[in-house]
Short mmCIF file of C-alpha atoms in Angstrom, two decimals:
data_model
loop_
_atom_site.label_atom_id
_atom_site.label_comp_id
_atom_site.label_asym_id
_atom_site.label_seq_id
_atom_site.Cartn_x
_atom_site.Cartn_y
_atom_site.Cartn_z
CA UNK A 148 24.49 46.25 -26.39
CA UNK A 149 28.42 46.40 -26.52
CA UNK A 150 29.78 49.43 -27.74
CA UNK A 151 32.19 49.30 -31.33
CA UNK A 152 35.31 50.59 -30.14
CA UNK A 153 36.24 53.78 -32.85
CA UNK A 154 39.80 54.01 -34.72
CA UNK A 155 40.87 57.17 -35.54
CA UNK A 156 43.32 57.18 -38.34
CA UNK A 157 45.27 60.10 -39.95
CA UNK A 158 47.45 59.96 -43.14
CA UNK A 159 47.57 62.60 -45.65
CA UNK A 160 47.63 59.78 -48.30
CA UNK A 161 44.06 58.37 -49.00
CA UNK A 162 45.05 55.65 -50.64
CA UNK A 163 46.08 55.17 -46.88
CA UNK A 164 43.29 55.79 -45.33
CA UNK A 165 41.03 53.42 -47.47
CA UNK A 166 42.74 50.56 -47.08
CA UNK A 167 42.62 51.37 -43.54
CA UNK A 168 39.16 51.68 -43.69
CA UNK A 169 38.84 48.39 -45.42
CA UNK A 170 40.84 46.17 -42.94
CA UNK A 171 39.45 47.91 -39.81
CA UNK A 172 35.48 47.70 -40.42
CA UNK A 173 36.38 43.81 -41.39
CA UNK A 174 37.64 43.48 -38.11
CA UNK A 175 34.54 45.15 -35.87
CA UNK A 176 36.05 48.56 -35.52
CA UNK A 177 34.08 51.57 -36.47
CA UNK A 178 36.87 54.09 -38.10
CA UNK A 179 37.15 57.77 -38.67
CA UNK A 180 39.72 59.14 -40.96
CA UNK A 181 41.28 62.49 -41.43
CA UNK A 182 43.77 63.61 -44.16
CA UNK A 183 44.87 66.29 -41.61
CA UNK A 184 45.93 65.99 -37.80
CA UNK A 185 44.60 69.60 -37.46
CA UNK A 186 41.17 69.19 -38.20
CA UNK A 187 40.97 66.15 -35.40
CA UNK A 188 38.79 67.50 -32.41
CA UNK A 189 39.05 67.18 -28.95
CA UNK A 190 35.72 65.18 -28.69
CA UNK A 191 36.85 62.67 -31.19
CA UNK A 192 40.34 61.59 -29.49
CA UNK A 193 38.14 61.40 -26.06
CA UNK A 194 35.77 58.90 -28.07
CA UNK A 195 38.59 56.82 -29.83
CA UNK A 196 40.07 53.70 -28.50
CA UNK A 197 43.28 54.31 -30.30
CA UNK A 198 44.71 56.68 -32.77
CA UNK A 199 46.42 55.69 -36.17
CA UNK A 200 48.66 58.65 -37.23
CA UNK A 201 51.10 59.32 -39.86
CA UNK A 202 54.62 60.60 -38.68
CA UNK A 203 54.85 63.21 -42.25
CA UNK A 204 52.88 65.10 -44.11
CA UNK A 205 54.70 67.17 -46.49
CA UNK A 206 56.06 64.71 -49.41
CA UNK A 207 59.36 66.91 -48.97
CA UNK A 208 60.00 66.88 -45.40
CA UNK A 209 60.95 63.63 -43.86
CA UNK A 210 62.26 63.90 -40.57
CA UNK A 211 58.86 63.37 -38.33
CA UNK A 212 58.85 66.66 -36.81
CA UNK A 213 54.97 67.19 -37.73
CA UNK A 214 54.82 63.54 -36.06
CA UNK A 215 56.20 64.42 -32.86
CA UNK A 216 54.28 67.90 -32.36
CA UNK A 217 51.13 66.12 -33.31
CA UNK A 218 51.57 63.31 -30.65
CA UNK A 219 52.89 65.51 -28.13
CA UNK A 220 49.21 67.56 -28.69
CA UNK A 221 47.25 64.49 -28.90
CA UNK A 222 48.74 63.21 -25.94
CA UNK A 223 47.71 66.65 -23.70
CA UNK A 224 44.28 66.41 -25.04
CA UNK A 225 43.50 63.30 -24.59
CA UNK A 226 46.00 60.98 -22.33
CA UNK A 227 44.10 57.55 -22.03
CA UNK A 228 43.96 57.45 -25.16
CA UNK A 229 46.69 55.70 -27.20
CA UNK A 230 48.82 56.95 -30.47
CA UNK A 231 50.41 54.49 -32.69
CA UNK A 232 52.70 55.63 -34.94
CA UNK A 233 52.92 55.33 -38.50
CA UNK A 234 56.08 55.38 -40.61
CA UNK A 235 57.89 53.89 -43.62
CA UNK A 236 60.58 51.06 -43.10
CA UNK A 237 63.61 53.63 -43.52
CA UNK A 238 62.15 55.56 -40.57
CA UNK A 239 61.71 53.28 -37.74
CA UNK A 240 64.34 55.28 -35.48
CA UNK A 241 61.45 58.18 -35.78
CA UNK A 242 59.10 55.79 -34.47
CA UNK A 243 61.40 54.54 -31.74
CA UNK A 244 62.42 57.84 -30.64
CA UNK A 245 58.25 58.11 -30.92
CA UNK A 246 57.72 55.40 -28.17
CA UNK A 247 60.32 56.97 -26.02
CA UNK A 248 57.96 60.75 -26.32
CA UNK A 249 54.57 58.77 -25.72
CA UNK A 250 53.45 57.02 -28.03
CA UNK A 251 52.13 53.54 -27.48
CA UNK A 252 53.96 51.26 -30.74
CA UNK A 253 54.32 51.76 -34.17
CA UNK A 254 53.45 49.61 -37.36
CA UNK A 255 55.78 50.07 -40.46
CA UNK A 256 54.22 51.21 -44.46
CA UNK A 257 53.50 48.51 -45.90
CA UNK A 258 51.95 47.20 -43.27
CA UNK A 259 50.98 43.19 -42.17
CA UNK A 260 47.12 43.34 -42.00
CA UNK A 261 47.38 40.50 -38.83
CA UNK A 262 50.45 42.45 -37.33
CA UNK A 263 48.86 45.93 -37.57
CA UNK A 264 45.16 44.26 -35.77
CA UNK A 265 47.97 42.65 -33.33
CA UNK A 266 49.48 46.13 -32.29
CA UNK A 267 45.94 47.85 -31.93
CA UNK A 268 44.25 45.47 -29.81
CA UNK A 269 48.02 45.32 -27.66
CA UNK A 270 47.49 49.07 -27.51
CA UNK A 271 43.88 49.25 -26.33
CA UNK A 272 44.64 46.65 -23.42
CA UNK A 273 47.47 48.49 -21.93
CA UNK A 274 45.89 51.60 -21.94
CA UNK A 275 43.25 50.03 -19.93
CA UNK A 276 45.82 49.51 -17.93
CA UNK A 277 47.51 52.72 -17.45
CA UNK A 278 44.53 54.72 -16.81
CA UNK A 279 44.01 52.50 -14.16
CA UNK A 280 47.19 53.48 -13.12
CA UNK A 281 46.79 57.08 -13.46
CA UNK A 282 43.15 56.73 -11.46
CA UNK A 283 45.31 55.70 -8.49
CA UNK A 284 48.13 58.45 -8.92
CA UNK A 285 45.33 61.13 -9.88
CA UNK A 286 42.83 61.90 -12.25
CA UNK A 287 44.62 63.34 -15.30
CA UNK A 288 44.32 66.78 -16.93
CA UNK A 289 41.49 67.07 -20.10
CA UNK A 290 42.49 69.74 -22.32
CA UNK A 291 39.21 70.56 -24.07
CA UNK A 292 38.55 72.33 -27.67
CA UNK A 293 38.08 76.18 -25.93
CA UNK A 294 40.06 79.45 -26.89
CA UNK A 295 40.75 80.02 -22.70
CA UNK A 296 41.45 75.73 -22.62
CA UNK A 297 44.08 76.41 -25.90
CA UNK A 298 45.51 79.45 -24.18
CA UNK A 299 45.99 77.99 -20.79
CA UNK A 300 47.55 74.61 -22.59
CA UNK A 301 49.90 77.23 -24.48
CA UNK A 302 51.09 78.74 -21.69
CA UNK A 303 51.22 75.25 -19.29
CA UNK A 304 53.77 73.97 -22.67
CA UNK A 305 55.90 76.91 -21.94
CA UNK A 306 55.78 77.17 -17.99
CA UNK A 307 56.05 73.83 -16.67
CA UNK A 308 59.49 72.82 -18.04
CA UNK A 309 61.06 75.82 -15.91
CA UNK A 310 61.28 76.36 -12.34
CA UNK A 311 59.41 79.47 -12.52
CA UNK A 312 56.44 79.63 -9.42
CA UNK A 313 52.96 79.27 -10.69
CA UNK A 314 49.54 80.51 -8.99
CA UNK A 315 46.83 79.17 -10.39
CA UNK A 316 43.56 81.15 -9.94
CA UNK A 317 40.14 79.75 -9.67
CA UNK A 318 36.92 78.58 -8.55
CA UNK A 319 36.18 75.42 -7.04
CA UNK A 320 36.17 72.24 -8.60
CA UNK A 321 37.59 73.87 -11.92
CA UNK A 322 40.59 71.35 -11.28
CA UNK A 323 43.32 73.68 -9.93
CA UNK A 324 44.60 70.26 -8.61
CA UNK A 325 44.84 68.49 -11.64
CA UNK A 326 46.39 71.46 -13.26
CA UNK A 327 49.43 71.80 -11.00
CA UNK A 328 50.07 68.18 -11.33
CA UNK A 329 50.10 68.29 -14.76
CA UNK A 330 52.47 71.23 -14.42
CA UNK A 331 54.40 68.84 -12.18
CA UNK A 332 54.14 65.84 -14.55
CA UNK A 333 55.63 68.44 -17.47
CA UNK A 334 58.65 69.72 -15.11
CA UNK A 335 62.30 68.39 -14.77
CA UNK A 336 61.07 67.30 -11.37
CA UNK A 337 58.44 65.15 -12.30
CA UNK A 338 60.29 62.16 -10.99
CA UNK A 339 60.31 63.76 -7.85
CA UNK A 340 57.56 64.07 -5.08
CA UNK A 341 54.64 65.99 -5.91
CA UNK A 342 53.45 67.31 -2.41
CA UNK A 343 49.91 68.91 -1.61
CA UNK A 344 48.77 70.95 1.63
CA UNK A 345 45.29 72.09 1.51
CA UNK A 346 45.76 75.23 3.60
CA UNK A 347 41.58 75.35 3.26
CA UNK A 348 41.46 71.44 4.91
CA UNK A 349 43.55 71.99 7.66
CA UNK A 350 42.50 73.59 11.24
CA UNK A 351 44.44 77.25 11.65
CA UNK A 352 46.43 75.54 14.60
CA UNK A 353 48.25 72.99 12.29
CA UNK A 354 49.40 75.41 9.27
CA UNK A 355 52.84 75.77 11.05
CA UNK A 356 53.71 72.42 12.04
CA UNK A 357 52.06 70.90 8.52
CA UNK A 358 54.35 73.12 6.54
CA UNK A 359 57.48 73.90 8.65
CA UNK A 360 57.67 70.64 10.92
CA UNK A 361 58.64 70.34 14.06
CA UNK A 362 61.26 68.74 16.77
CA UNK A 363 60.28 66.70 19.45
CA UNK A 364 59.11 68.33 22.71
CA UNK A 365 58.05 71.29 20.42
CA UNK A 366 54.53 71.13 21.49
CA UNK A 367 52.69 69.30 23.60
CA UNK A 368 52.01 65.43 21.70
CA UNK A 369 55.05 66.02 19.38
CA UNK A 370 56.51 62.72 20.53
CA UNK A 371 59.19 62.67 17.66
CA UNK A 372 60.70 64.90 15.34
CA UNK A 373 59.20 65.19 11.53
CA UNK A 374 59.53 66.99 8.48
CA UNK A 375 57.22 69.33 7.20
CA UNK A 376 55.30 69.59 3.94
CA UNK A 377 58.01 71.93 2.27
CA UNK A 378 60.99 69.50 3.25
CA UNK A 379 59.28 66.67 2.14
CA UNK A 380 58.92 68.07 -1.23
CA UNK A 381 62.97 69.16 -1.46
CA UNK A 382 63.58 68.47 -5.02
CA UNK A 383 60.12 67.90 -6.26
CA UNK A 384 57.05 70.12 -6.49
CA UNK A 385 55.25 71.25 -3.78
CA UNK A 386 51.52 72.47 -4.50
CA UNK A 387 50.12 74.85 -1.52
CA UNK A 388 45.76 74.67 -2.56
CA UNK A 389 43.94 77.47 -1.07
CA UNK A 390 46.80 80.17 -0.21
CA UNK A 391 44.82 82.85 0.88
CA UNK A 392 43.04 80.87 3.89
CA UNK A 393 47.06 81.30 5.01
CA UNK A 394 47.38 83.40 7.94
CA UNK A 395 49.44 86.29 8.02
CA UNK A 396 52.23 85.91 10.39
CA UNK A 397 52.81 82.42 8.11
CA UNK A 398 52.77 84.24 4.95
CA UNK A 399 55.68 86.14 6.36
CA UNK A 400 57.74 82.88 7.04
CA UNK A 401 56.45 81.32 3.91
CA UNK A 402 58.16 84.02 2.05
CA UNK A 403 61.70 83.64 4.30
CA UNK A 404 61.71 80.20 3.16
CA UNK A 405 61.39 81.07 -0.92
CA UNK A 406 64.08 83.75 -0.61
CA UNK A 407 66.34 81.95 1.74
CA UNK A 408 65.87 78.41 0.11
CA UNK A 409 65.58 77.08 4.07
CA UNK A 410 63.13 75.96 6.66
CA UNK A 411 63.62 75.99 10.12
CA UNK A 412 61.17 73.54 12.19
CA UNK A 413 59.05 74.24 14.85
CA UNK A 414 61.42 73.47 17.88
CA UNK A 415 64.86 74.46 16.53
CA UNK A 416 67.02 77.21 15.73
CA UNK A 417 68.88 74.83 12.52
CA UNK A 418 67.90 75.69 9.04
CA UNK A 419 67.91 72.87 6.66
CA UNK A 420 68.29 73.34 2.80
CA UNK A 421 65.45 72.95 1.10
CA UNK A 422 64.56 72.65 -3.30
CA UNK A 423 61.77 73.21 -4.16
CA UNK A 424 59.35 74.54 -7.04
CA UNK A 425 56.01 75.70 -5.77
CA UNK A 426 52.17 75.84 -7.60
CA UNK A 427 50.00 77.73 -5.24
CA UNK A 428 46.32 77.69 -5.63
CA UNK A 429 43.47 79.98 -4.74
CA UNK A 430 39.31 80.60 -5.10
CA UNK A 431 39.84 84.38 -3.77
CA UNK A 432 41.05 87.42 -5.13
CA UNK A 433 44.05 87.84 -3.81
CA UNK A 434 44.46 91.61 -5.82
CA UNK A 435 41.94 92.62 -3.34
CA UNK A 436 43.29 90.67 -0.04
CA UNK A 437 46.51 92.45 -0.63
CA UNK A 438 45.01 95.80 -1.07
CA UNK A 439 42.67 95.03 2.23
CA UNK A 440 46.13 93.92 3.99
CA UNK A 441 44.84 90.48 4.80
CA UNK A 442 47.73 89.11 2.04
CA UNK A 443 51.29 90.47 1.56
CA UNK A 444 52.10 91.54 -1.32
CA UNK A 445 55.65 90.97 -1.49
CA UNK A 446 54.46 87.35 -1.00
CA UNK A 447 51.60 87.54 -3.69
CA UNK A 448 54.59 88.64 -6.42
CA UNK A 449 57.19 85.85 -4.99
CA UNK A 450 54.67 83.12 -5.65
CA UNK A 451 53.00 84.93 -8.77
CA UNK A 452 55.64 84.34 -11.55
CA UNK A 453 53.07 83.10 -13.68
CA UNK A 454 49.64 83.47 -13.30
CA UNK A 455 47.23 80.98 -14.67
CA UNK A 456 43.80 81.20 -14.45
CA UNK A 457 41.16 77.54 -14.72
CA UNK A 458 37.71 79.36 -16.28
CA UNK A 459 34.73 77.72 -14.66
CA UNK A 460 32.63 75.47 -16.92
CA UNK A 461 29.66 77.73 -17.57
CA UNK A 462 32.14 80.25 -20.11
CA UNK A 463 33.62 77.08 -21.67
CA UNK A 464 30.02 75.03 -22.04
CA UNK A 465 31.89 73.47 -25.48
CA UNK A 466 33.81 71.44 -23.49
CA UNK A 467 30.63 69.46 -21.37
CA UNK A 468 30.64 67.09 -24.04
CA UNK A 469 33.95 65.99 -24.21
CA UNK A 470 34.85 66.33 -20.54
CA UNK A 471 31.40 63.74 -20.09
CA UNK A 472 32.79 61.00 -22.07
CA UNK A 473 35.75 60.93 -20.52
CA UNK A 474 34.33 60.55 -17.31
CA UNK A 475 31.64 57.50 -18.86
CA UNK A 476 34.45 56.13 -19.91
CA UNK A 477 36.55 55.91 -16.31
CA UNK A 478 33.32 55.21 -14.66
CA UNK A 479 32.17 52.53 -17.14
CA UNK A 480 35.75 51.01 -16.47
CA UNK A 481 35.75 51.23 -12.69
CA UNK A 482 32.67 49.50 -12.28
CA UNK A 483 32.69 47.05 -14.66
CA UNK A 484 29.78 48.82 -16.60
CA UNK A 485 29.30 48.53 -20.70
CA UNK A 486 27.84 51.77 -21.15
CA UNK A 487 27.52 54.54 -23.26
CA UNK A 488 26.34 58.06 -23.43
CA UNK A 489 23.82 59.95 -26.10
CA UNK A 490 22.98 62.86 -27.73
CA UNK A 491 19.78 63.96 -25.75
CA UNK A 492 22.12 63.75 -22.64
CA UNK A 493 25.38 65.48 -23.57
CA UNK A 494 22.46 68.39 -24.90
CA UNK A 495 21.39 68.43 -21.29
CA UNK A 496 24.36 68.51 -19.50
CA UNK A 497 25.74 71.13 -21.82
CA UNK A 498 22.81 73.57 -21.02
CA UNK A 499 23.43 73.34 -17.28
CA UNK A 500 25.44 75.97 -15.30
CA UNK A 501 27.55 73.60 -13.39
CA UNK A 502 27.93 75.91 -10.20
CA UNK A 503 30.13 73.11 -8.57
CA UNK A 504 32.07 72.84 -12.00
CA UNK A 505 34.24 69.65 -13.52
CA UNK A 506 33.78 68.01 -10.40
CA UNK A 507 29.98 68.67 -10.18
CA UNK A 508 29.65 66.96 -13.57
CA UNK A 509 32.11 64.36 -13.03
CA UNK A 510 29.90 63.35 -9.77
CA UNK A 511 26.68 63.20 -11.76
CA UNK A 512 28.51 61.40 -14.50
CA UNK A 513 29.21 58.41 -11.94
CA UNK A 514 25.89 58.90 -9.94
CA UNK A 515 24.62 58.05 -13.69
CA UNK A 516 26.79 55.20 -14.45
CA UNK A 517 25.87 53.33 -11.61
CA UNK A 518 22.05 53.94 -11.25
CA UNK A 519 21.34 53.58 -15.19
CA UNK A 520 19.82 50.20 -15.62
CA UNK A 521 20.00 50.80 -20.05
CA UNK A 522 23.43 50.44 -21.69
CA UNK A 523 23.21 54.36 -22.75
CA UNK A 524 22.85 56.94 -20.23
CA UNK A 525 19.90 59.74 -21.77
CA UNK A 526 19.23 62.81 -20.58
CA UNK A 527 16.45 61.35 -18.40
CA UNK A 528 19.47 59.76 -16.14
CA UNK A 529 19.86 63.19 -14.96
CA UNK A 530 18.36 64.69 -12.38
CA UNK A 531 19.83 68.66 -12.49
CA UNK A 532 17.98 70.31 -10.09
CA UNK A 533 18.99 74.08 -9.87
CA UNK A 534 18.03 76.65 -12.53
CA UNK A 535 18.51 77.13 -15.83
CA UNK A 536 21.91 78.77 -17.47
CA UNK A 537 20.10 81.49 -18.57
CA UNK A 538 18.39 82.32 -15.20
CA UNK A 539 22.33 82.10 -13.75
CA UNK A 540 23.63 83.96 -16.07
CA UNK A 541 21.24 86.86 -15.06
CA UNK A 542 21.87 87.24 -11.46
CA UNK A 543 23.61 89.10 -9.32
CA UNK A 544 24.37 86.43 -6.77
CA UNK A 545 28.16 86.52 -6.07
CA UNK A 546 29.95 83.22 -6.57
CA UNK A 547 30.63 83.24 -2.56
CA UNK A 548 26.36 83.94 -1.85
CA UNK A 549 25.87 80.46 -4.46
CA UNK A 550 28.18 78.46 -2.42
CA UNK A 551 26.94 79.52 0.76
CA UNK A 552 23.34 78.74 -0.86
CA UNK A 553 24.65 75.09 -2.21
CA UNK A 554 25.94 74.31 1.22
CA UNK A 555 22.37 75.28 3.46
CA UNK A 556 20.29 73.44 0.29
CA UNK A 557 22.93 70.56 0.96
CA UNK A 558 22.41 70.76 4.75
CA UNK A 559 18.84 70.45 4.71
CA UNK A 560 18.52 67.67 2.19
CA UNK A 561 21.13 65.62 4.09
CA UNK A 562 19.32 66.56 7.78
CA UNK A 563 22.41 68.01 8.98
CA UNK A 564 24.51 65.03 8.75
CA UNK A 565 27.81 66.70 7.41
CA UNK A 566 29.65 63.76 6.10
CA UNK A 567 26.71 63.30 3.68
CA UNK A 568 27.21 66.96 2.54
CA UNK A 569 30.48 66.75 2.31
CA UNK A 570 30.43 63.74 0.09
CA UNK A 571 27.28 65.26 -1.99
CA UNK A 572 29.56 68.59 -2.46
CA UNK A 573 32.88 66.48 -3.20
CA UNK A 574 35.07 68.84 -0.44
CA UNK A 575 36.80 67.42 3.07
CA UNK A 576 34.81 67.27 6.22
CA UNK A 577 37.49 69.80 7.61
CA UNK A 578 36.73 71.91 4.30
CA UNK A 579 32.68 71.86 4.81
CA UNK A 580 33.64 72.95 8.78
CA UNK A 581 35.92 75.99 7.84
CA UNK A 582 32.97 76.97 5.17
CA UNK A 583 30.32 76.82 7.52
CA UNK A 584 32.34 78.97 10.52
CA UNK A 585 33.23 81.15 7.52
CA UNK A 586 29.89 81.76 6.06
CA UNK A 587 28.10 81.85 9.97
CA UNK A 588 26.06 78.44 8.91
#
C-alpha cells in the first residue's frame, strides 16, 4: 500500500483554498487547508510532503512580512519539509527574496494548474534530496509543539546570530548535539567549521593534545606537528560535549585561551591567534561541581553566557508523535522502505518513559522500519521493555542509578560483548568504558 503524499496549503482566501483543494485531490494528493498559518501544528508540517502558503494575510498590508516570519517558523519546525511560496504577479521580488530565506519556489495568483503540479512534484524530489544531504552532514534539529520546545526555539532565534557562548544543559540523548549545530547553522559562522570534542569519548591522557595540539617531539609518537581542536575551529564554532568530564588543571587553560583569544600547543612556547565561538555541553550539574570544587567557577560563568537547557522526553511526551514520523520518514527513505506509521503505535510510544530519550526512540523507530514485514508499523512492532511512565514517574531512582541500571541490563543481554552494548545504547565504545570505570561496573 503506497502512502498519498499530504499538501498542506494556507491562504486566508477560501476561494483559494478550494480551488486548491479541487486541483490537488484530482491529481492523487490528499490536502489539508488552513485559513491561518498559526493554527498549523507541528505534527502536520512533519506529515506533509510540501507546504502551499500565502505570502499576506491582511488585505491592507502587502509587503510579505507575515510571509517571511511564517516560513522562517515553518522552516525551524520542520526542515525536510518544503515551503512554496504563494504571491500575486506584482510581488514576485517577495517571492524571490523568499527563495533566497528558504523557501523551495514559488507559483504566481492566478496560477497554471500544470505549472503549479510542475513546481510541487520539483519540490518534493529535491527535498528528497537535501535531507539526504543533511543525513550525511547531521541529523537536523525538530522543534516540536511544547511550551519548554517554544521557549528554547525563542531563545535559540535570539542567541545564535551573536557570538555570545552557549552551555547547553542536559541529559543524554536529548540532542545537545543537534542543538549546538543548529545554533551553529543560525550563526554568522555557519559557513565556517563546526568542530566537536567529546571530552566524555576521549581517554583523560588525550584532552590536552585533542584540544591544544601539539609540536613534534612533544611526546613520545608525536611524529609531526598538528593543530588542535580549538585551532581547527578558528573562525567557526567549536562545540566542547560533556565539559564537566574536563579535568581541572585543563579547565584552567581552557579558560586562558577564551580570555586571551590564543592557544599555545603542547611543545611550544608560541601562541597562535585563535576565533572562535564556543557551545559547551553537559549531563551534570555543574552548580554543584563548582560548589564541590571539582569545576571552576570563573570557567562555568566564561562559558555560561547563555544557558539553555534540552528537557528530556518524558516532560514533553506531546512531542513522541511528531518526533516518530520524522524518524519513519528518514528511515523509510534510507532503506528504501514504503512505510507508514499508525495510531495504536504513536499511543504506545507516547506512553513510554524514554529513559535513553530522542535517541532511544529514534533507535526503535529504525529497529521498526526494518523488521516490520506490513507497510504500517502498529504498536505491536514495538517491543518496550522497561516499566510503565507512571511506575517512573514514582521513583526515587536518580537519573545516574537508571543509567548505571540500563548499562548492567545491557551487559547481560549482550554477554558482555561491549560493542553490542554500545551499539544497543547508541554511545562510543570509549563512552561505555569511561561509564563503566565511573560507575565501578
Amino acid at each position: 500500500m503506497r502512502k498519498i503524499k499530504k499538501i498542506i496549503v494556507v491562504d486566508d482566501n477560501r476561494g483559494v483554498l478550494s480551488a486548491m483543494r479541487l486541483l490537488l485531490r484530482s491529481r492523487g494528493y490528499e490536502v489539508e487547508t488552513f485559513d491561518d498559518p498559526a493554527i498549523v501544528s507541528a505534527a502536520s508540517l512533519a506529515d506533509a510532503a510540501v507546504v502551499v502558503l500565502d505570502m499576506n494575510y491582511k488585505s491592507t498590508v502587502n509587503n510579505g512580512n507575515e510571509g517571511f516570519y511564517w516560513l522562517s517558523r515553518f522552516l525551524s519546525i520542520s526542515p525536510s519539509t518544503p515551503v512554496v511560496l504563494m504571491t500575486a504577479f506584482a510581488e514576485i521580488s517577495l517571492a524571490v527574496r523568499g527563495i533566497k530565506e528558504g523557501a523551495a519556489d514559488f507559483i504566481v495568483k492566478p496560477w497554471d494548474n500544470n505549472k503549479l503540479i510542475e513546481v510541487i512534484e520539483a519540490a518534493i524530489s529535491n527535498s528528497n534530496v537535501k535531507e539526504s544531504e543533511h543525513q550525511a552532514q547531521g541529523n537536523p534539529m525538530i522543534w516540536g509543539g511544547s511550551a519548554a520546545t517554544a521557549t528554547l526555539l525563542r531563545t535559540v532565534e535570539k542567541a545564535a546570530p551573536t557570538d555570545a557562548n552557549i552551555l547547553i544543559f542536559g541529559e543524554n540523548g536529548t540532542g545537545k548535539g543537534m542543538l549546538a549545530q543548529e545554533i551553529h547553522s543560525r550563526s554568522l559562522r555557519k559557513n565556517a567549521a563546526f568542530t566537536t570534542i567529546d571530552v566524555g569519548a576521549l581517554p583523560e591522557s588525550l584532552f590536552e593534545s585533542e584540544l591544544f595540539g601539539y609540536a613534534k617531539g612533544a611526546f613520545t609518537g608525536a611524529a609531526a606537528s598538528r593543530p588542535g581542536k580549538i585551532e581547527s575551529a578558528s573562525s567557526g564554532t567549536l562545540f566542547i560535549d560533556e565539559i564537566g568530564n574536563l579535568p581541572l588543571h585543563l579547565q584552567s587553560k581552557l579558560l586562558t585561551v577564551l580570555q586571551s583569544r590564543q592557544v599555545v600547543r603542547l611543545g611550544e612556547n608560541t601562541p597562535r591567534a585563535v576565533d572562535v565561538r564556543l557551545i559547551c555541553a553537559t549531563n551534570r550539574n555543574l552548580e554543584k561541581m563548582v560548589a564541590s570544587g571539582e569545576f571552576r567557577e570563573d570557567l562555568f560563568y566564561r562559558i555560561n553566557t547563555i544557558a539553555m537547557t534540552l528537557a528530556p522526553l518524558r516532560e514533553r511526551p506531546e512531542e513522541i508523535s511528531l518526533l516518530a514520523k520524522v524518524f519513519v520518514k528518514e528511515f523509510a527513505r534510507q532503506y528504501s522502505r514504503d512505510i507508514d506509521i499508525d495510531d495504536s503505535a504513536l499511543a504506545k510510544l507516547k506512553n513510554y518513559p524514554w529513559p535513553g530519550n530522542i535517541r532511544q526512540l529514534r533507535h526503535a523507530i529504525e529497529k521498526g522500519v526494518i523488521m516490520c514485514d506490513n507497510p504500517i508499523l502498529t504498536a505491536s512492532d514495538f517491543n518496550l521493555e522497561t516499566a510503565s511512565a507512571e511506575n517512573i514517574a514514582t521513583r526515587s531512582t536518580t537519573i545516574a542509578e537508571m543509567e548505571k541500571s540500563m548499562i548492567a541490563q545491557a551487559m547481560a543481554d549482550c554477554g558482555g560483548n561491549l560493542s553490542a552494548v554500545a551499539a544497543r545504547l547508541g554511545i562510543t565504545r570509549q563512552t561505555l568504558y569511561n561509564k563503566i570505570h565511573k560507575m565501578g561496573l
